[in-house]
Short mmCIF file of C-alpha atoms in Angstrom, two decimals:
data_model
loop_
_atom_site.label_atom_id
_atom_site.label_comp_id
_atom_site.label_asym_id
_atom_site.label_seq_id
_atom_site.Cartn_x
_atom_site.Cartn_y
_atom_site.Cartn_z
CA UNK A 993 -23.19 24.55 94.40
CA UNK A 994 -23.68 23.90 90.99
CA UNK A 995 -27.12 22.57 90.11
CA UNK A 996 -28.31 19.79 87.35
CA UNK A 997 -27.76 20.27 84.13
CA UNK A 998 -26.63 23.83 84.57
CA UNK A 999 -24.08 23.33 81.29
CA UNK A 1000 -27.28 23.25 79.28
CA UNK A 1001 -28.18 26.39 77.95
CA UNK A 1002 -31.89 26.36 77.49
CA UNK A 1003 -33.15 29.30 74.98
CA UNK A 1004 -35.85 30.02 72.97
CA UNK A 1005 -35.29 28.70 69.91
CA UNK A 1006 -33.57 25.16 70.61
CA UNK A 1007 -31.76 23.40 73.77
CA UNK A 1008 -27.66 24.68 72.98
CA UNK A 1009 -24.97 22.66 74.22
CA UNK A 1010 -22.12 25.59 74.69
CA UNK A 1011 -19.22 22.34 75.91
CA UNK A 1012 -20.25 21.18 72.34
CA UNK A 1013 -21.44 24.44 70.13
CA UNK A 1014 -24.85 22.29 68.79
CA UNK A 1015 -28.07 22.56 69.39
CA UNK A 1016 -30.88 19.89 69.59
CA UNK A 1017 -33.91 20.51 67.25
CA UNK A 1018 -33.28 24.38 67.27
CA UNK A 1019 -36.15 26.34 65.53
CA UNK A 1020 -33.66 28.60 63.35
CA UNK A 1021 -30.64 27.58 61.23
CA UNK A 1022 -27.30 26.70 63.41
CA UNK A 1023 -23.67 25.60 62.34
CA UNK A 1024 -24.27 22.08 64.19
CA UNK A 1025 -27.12 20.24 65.46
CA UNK A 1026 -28.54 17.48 66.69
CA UNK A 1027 -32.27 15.77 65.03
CA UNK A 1028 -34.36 14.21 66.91
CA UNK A 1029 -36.84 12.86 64.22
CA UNK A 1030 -38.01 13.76 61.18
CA UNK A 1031 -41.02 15.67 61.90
CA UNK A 1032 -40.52 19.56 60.64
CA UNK A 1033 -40.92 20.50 63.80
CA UNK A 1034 -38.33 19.22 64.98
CA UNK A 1035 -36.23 18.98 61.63
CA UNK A 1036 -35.62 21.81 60.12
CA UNK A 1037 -33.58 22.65 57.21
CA UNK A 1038 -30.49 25.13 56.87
CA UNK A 1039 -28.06 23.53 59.51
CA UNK A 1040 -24.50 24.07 58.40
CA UNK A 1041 -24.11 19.85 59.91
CA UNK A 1042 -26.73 17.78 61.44
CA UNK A 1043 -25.93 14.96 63.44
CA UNK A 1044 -28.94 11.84 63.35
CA UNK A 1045 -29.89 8.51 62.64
CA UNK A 1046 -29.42 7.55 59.28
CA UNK A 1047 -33.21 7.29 58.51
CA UNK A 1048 -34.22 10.41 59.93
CA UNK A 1049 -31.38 12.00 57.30
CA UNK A 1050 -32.84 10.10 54.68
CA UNK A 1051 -36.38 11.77 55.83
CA UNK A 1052 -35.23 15.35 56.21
CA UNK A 1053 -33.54 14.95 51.98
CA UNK A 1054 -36.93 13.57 51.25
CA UNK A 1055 -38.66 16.81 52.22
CA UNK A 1056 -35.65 19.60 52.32
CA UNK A 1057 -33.25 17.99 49.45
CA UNK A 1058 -29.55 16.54 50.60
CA UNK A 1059 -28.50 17.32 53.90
CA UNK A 1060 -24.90 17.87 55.38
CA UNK A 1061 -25.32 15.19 57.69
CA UNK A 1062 -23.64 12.54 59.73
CA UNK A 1063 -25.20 9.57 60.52
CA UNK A 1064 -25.34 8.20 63.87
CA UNK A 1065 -26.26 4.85 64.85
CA UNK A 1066 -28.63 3.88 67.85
CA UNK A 1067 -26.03 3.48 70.29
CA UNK A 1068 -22.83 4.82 68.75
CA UNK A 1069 -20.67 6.96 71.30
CA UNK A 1070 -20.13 10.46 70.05
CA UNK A 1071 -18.08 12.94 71.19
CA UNK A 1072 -18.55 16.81 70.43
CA UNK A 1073 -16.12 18.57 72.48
CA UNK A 1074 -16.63 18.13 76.36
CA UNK A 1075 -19.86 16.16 75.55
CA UNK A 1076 -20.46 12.90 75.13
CA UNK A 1077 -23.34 12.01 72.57
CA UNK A 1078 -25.64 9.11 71.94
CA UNK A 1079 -28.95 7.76 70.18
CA UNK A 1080 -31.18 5.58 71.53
CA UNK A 1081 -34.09 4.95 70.33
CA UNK A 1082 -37.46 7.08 70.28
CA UNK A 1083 -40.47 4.77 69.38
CA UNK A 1084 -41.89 7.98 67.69
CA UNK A 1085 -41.31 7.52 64.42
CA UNK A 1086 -38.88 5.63 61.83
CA UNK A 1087 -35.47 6.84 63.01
CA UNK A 1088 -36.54 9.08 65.83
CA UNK A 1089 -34.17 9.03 68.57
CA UNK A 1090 -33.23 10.06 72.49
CA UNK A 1091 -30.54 12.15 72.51
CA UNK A 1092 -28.11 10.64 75.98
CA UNK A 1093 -25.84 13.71 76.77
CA UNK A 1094 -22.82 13.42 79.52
CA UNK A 1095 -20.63 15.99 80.84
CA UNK A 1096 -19.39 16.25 84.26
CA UNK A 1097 -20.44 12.98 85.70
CA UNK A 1098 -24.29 13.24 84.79
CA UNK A 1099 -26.25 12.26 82.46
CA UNK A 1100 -29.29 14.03 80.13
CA UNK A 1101 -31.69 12.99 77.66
CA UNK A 1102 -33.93 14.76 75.08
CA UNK A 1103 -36.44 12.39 74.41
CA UNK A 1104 -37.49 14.49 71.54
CA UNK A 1105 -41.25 12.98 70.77
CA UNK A 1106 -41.77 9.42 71.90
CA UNK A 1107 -44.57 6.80 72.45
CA UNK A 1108 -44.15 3.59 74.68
CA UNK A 1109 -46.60 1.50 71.96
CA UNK A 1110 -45.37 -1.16 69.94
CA UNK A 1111 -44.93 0.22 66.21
CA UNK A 1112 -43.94 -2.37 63.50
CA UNK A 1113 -42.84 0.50 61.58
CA UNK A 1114 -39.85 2.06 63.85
CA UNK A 1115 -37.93 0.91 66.91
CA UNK A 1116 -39.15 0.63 70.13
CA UNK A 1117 -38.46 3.16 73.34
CA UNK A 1118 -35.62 2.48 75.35
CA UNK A 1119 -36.00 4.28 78.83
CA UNK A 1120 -32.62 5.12 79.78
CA UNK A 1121 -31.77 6.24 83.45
CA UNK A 1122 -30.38 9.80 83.80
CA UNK A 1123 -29.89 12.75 86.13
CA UNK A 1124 -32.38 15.05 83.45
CA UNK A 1125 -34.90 14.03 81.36
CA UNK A 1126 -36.27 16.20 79.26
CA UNK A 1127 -39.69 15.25 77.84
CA UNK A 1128 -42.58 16.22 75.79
CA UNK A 1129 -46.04 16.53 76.96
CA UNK A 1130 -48.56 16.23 74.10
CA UNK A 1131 -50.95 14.30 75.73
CA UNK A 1132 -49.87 15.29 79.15
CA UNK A 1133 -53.55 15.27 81.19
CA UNK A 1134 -55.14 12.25 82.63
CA UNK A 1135 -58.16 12.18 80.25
CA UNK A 1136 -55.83 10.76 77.55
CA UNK A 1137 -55.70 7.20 77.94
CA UNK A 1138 -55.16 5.51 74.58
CA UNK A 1139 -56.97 2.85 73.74
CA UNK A 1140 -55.04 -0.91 72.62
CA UNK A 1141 -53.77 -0.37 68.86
CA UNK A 1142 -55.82 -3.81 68.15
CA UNK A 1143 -58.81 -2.44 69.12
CA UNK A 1144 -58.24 0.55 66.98
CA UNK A 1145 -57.53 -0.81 63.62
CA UNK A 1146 -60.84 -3.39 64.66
CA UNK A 1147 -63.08 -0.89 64.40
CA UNK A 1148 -61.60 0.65 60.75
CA UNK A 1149 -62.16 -2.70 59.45
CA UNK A 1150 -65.59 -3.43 61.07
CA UNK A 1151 -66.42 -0.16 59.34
CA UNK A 1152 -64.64 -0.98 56.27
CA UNK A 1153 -67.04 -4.61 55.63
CA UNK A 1154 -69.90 -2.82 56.89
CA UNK A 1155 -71.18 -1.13 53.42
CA UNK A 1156 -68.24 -1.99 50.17
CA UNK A 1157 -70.31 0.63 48.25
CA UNK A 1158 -68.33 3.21 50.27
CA UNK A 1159 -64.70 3.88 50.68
CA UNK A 1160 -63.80 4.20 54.56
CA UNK A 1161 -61.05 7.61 53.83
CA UNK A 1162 -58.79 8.06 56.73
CA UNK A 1163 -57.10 11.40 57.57
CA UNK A 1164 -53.52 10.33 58.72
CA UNK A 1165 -50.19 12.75 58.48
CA UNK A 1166 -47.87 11.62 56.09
CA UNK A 1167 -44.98 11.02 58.15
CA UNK A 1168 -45.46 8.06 60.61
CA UNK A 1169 -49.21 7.70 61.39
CA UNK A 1170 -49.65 6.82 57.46
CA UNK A 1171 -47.20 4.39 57.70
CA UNK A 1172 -48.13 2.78 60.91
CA UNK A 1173 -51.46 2.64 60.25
CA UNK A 1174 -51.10 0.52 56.78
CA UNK A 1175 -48.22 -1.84 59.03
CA UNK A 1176 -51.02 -2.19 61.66
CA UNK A 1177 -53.93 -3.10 58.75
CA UNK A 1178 -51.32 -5.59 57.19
CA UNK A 1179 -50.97 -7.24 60.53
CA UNK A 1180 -54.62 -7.43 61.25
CA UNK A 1181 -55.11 -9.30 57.80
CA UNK A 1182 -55.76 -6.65 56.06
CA UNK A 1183 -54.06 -7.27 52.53
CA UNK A 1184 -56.35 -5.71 49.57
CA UNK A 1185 -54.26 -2.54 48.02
CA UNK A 1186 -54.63 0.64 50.34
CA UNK A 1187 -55.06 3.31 48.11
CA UNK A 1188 -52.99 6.90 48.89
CA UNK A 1189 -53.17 10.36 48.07
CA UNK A 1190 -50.65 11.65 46.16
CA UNK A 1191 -49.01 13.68 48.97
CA UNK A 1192 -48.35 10.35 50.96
CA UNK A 1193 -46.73 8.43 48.05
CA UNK A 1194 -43.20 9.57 48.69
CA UNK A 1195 -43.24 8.99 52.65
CA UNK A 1196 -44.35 5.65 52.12
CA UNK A 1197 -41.88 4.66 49.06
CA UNK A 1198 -38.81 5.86 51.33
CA UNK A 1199 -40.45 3.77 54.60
CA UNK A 1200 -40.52 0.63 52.08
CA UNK A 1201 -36.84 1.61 50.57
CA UNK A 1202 -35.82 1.64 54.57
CA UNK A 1203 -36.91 -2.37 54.94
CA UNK A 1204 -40.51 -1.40 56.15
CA UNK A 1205 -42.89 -3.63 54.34
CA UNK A 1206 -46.44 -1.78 54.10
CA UNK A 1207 -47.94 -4.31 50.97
CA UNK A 1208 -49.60 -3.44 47.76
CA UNK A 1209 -50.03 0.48 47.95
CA UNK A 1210 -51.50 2.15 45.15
CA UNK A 1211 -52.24 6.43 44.26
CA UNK A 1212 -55.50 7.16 43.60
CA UNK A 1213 -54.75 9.08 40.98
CA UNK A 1214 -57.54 9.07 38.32
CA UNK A 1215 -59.24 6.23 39.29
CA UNK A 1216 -63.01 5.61 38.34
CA UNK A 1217 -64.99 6.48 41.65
CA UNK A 1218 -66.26 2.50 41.46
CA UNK A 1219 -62.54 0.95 41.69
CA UNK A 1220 -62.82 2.37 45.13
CA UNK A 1221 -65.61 1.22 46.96
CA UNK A 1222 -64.91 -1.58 49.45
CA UNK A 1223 -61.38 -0.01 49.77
CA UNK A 1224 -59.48 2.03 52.20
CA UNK A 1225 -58.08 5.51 51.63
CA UNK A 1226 -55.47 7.24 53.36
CA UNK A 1227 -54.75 11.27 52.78
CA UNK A 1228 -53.62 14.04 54.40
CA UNK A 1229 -56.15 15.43 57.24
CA UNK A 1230 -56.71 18.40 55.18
CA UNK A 1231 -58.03 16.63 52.25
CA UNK A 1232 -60.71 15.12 54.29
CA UNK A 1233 -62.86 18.54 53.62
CA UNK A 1234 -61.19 19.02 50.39
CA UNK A 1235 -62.98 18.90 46.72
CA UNK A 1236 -60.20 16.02 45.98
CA UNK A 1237 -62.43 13.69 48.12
CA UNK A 1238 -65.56 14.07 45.98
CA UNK A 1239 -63.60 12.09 43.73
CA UNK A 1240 -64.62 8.51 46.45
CA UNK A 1241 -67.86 6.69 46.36
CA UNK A 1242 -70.11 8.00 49.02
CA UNK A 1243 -66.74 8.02 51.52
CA UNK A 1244 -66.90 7.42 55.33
CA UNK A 1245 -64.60 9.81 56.95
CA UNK A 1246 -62.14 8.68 59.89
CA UNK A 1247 -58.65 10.29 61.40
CA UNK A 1248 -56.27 8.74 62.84
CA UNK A 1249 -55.10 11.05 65.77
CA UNK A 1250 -54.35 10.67 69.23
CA UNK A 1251 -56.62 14.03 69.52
CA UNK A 1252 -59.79 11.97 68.54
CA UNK A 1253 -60.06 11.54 72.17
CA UNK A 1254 -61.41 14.77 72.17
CA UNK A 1255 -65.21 14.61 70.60
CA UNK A 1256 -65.38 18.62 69.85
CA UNK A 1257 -62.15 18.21 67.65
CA UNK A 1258 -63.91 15.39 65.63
CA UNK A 1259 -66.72 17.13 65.04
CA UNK A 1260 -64.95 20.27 63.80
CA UNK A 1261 -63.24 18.09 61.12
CA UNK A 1262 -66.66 16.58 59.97
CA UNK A 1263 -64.90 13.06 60.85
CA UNK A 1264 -67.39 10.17 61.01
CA UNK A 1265 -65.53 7.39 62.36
CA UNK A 1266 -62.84 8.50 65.53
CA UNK A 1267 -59.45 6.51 65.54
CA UNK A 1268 -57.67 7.21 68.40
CA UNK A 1269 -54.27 6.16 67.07
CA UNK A 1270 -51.38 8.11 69.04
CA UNK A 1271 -47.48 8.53 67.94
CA UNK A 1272 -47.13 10.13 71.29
CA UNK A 1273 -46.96 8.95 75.05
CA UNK A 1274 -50.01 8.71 76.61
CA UNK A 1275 -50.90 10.21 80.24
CA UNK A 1276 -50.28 6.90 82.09
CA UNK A 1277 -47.32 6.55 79.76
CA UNK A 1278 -45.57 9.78 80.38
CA UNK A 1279 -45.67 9.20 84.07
CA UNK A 1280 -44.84 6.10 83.82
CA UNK A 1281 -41.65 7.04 81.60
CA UNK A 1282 -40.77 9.70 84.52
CA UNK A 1283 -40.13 7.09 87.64
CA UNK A 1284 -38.69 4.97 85.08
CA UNK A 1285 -35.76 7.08 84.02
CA UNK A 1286 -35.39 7.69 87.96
CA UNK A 1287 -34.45 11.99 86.98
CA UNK A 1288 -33.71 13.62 89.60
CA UNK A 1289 -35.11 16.86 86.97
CA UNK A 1290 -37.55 16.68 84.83
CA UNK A 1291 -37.99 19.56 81.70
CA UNK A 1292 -40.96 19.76 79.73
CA UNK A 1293 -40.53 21.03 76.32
CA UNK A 1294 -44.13 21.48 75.09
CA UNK A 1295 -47.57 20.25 75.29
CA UNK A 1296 -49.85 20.18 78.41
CA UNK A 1297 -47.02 20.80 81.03
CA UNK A 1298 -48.97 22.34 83.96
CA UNK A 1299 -50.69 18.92 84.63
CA UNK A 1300 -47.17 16.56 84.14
CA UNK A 1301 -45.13 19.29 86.89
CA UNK A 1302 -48.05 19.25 89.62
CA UNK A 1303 -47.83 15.65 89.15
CA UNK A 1304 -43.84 15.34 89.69
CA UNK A 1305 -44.29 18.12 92.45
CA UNK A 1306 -46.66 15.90 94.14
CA UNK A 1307 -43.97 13.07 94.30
CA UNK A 1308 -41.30 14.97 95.37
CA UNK A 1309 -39.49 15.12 91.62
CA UNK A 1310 -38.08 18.54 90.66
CA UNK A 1311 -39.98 19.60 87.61
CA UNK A 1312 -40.40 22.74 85.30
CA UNK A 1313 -41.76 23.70 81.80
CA UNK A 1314 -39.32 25.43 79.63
CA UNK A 1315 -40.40 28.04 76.95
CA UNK A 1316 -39.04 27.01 73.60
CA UNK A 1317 -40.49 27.88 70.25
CA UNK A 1318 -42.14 26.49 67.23
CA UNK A 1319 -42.90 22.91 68.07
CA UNK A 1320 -46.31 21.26 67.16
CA UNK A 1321 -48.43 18.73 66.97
CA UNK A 1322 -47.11 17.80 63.17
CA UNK A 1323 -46.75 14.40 63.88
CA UNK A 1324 -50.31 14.02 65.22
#
């Protein structure tokens, strides 16, 4: 009897589809595959064709230069072969997308990386029912529990009135958290210029050229240390230890990381002021996802599996980890 989603080949280095010859975020060059999102963990450059959204495309020639790629819109019915292909929506990122697969009367999904939050700055998560769902597990132990964006982007701003000698410089990666976290400020009020490193300037020009609006944005560039103070920085999380932040006015150092959770981590990165600010599905929103979908499998690509299969084993759901390569917490 052949079992669920026995036409997927799982290997090492990427999920293959052999009905289709692609491969879904595969962590070597292929002649075909299929991008989640734009995150270089899952994005990586080389394909001979790459099938994804049209913004995650336009993310992947940002970083890697032009790409041999088809566009695929949320929705649009694909067929590769014996497979039938489709995007729906990831809630991850701008353009990051479920991959639906059919073949042979059942139905699989990649979710790729996805969080259940509302995120002015990318579509929201569409749980979709299926036979196999394949999901990540970042956050995948009960002691993450997010906390409400609102609350979040509060306490930056609290921070932020508390003493406008100092800038308030926030560690945030450049594709996706930045981004969010200036749409979040905008909608709290917040609309003095937000001042960027240079290494988020292009992210944030391509989110605005997509139809994002993220308000006055300006590099810091060689700024006087005073034309700072009172304002709010964004760079990568390694320049929060890096001689380029000398360059603030007596700076008050926050992340913005779902692993901020974790109180050893922000003390290791010398980070004053904890934001708890997740791209990825939380505990309660992982399991949650699961008896949505209604899978009669679930596959765990990465993260903290162990905890997210005892769970499905205690609820009678079919559930393993699967070994694959390379993938990160980039967009963390």
């Amino acid at each position: 009897m052949a079992r669920l989603g026995d036409w997927i080949d799982v290997r090492r280095d990427g999920i293959y589809l052999p009905a289709a010859d692609a491969w879904i975020d595969p962590a070597t060059p292929k002649p075909r595959a299929l991008i989640t999102h734009g995150h270089a963990d899952h994005a990586r450059a080389g394909h001979g064709a790459v099938l994804a959204t049209a913004e995650t495309l336009a993310i992947m020639a940002a970083r890697y230069g032009p790409q041999p790629g088809q566009p695929v819109r949320y929705g649009e019915a694909v067929r590769l072969g014996e497979v039938g292909v489709r995007f729906v929506p990831a809630g991850h990122v701008l353009g990051s997308a479920q991959i639906v697969l059919e073949q042979r009367g059942e139905r699989v999904v990649v979710s790729g990386d996805y969080k259940r939050r509302a995120d002015p700055t990318c579509a929201a998560f569409e749980p979709v029912s299926c036979d196999v769902f394949i999901t990540e597990a970042t956050f995948g132990l009960p002691v993450f529990r997010h906390p409400p964006t609102a609350e979040v982007v509060a306490r930056l701003l609290v921070a932020l009135a508390a003493d406008p000698r100092r800038a308030v410089l926030v560690g945030a990666y450049a594709l996706g958290k930045a981004q969010r976290l200036i749409a979040e400020l905008r909608r709290a009020g917040h609309d003095a210029p937000i001042y960027l490193h240079g290494a988020m300037v292009k992210l944030c020009a391509l989110y605005e050229a997509q139809g994002v609006a993220l308000g006055p944005l300006l590099p810091v560039g060689d700024l006087p240390r005073a034309a700072l103070a009172g304002h709010i920085v964004i760079a990568p999380p390694s320049a929060l230890a890096d001689r380029w932040a000398r360059r603030l006015p007596d700076p008050l150092t926050a992340m913005a990381s779902g692993w901020m959770r974790v109180r050893q981590r922000a003390v290791q990165r010398g980070v004053e002021l904890p934001l708890i600010l997740s791209d990825h599905a939380d505990w309660d929103e992982l399991t949650q996802t699961v008896q949505e979908v209604g899978a009669g499998q679930i596959w765990v690509t990465h993260g903290r599996d162990d905890a997210l299969v005892h769970w499905c084993a205690t609820r009678q759901i079919s559930a393993r980890a699967l070994a694959l390569a390379g993938y990160e917490d980039e967009g963390e």
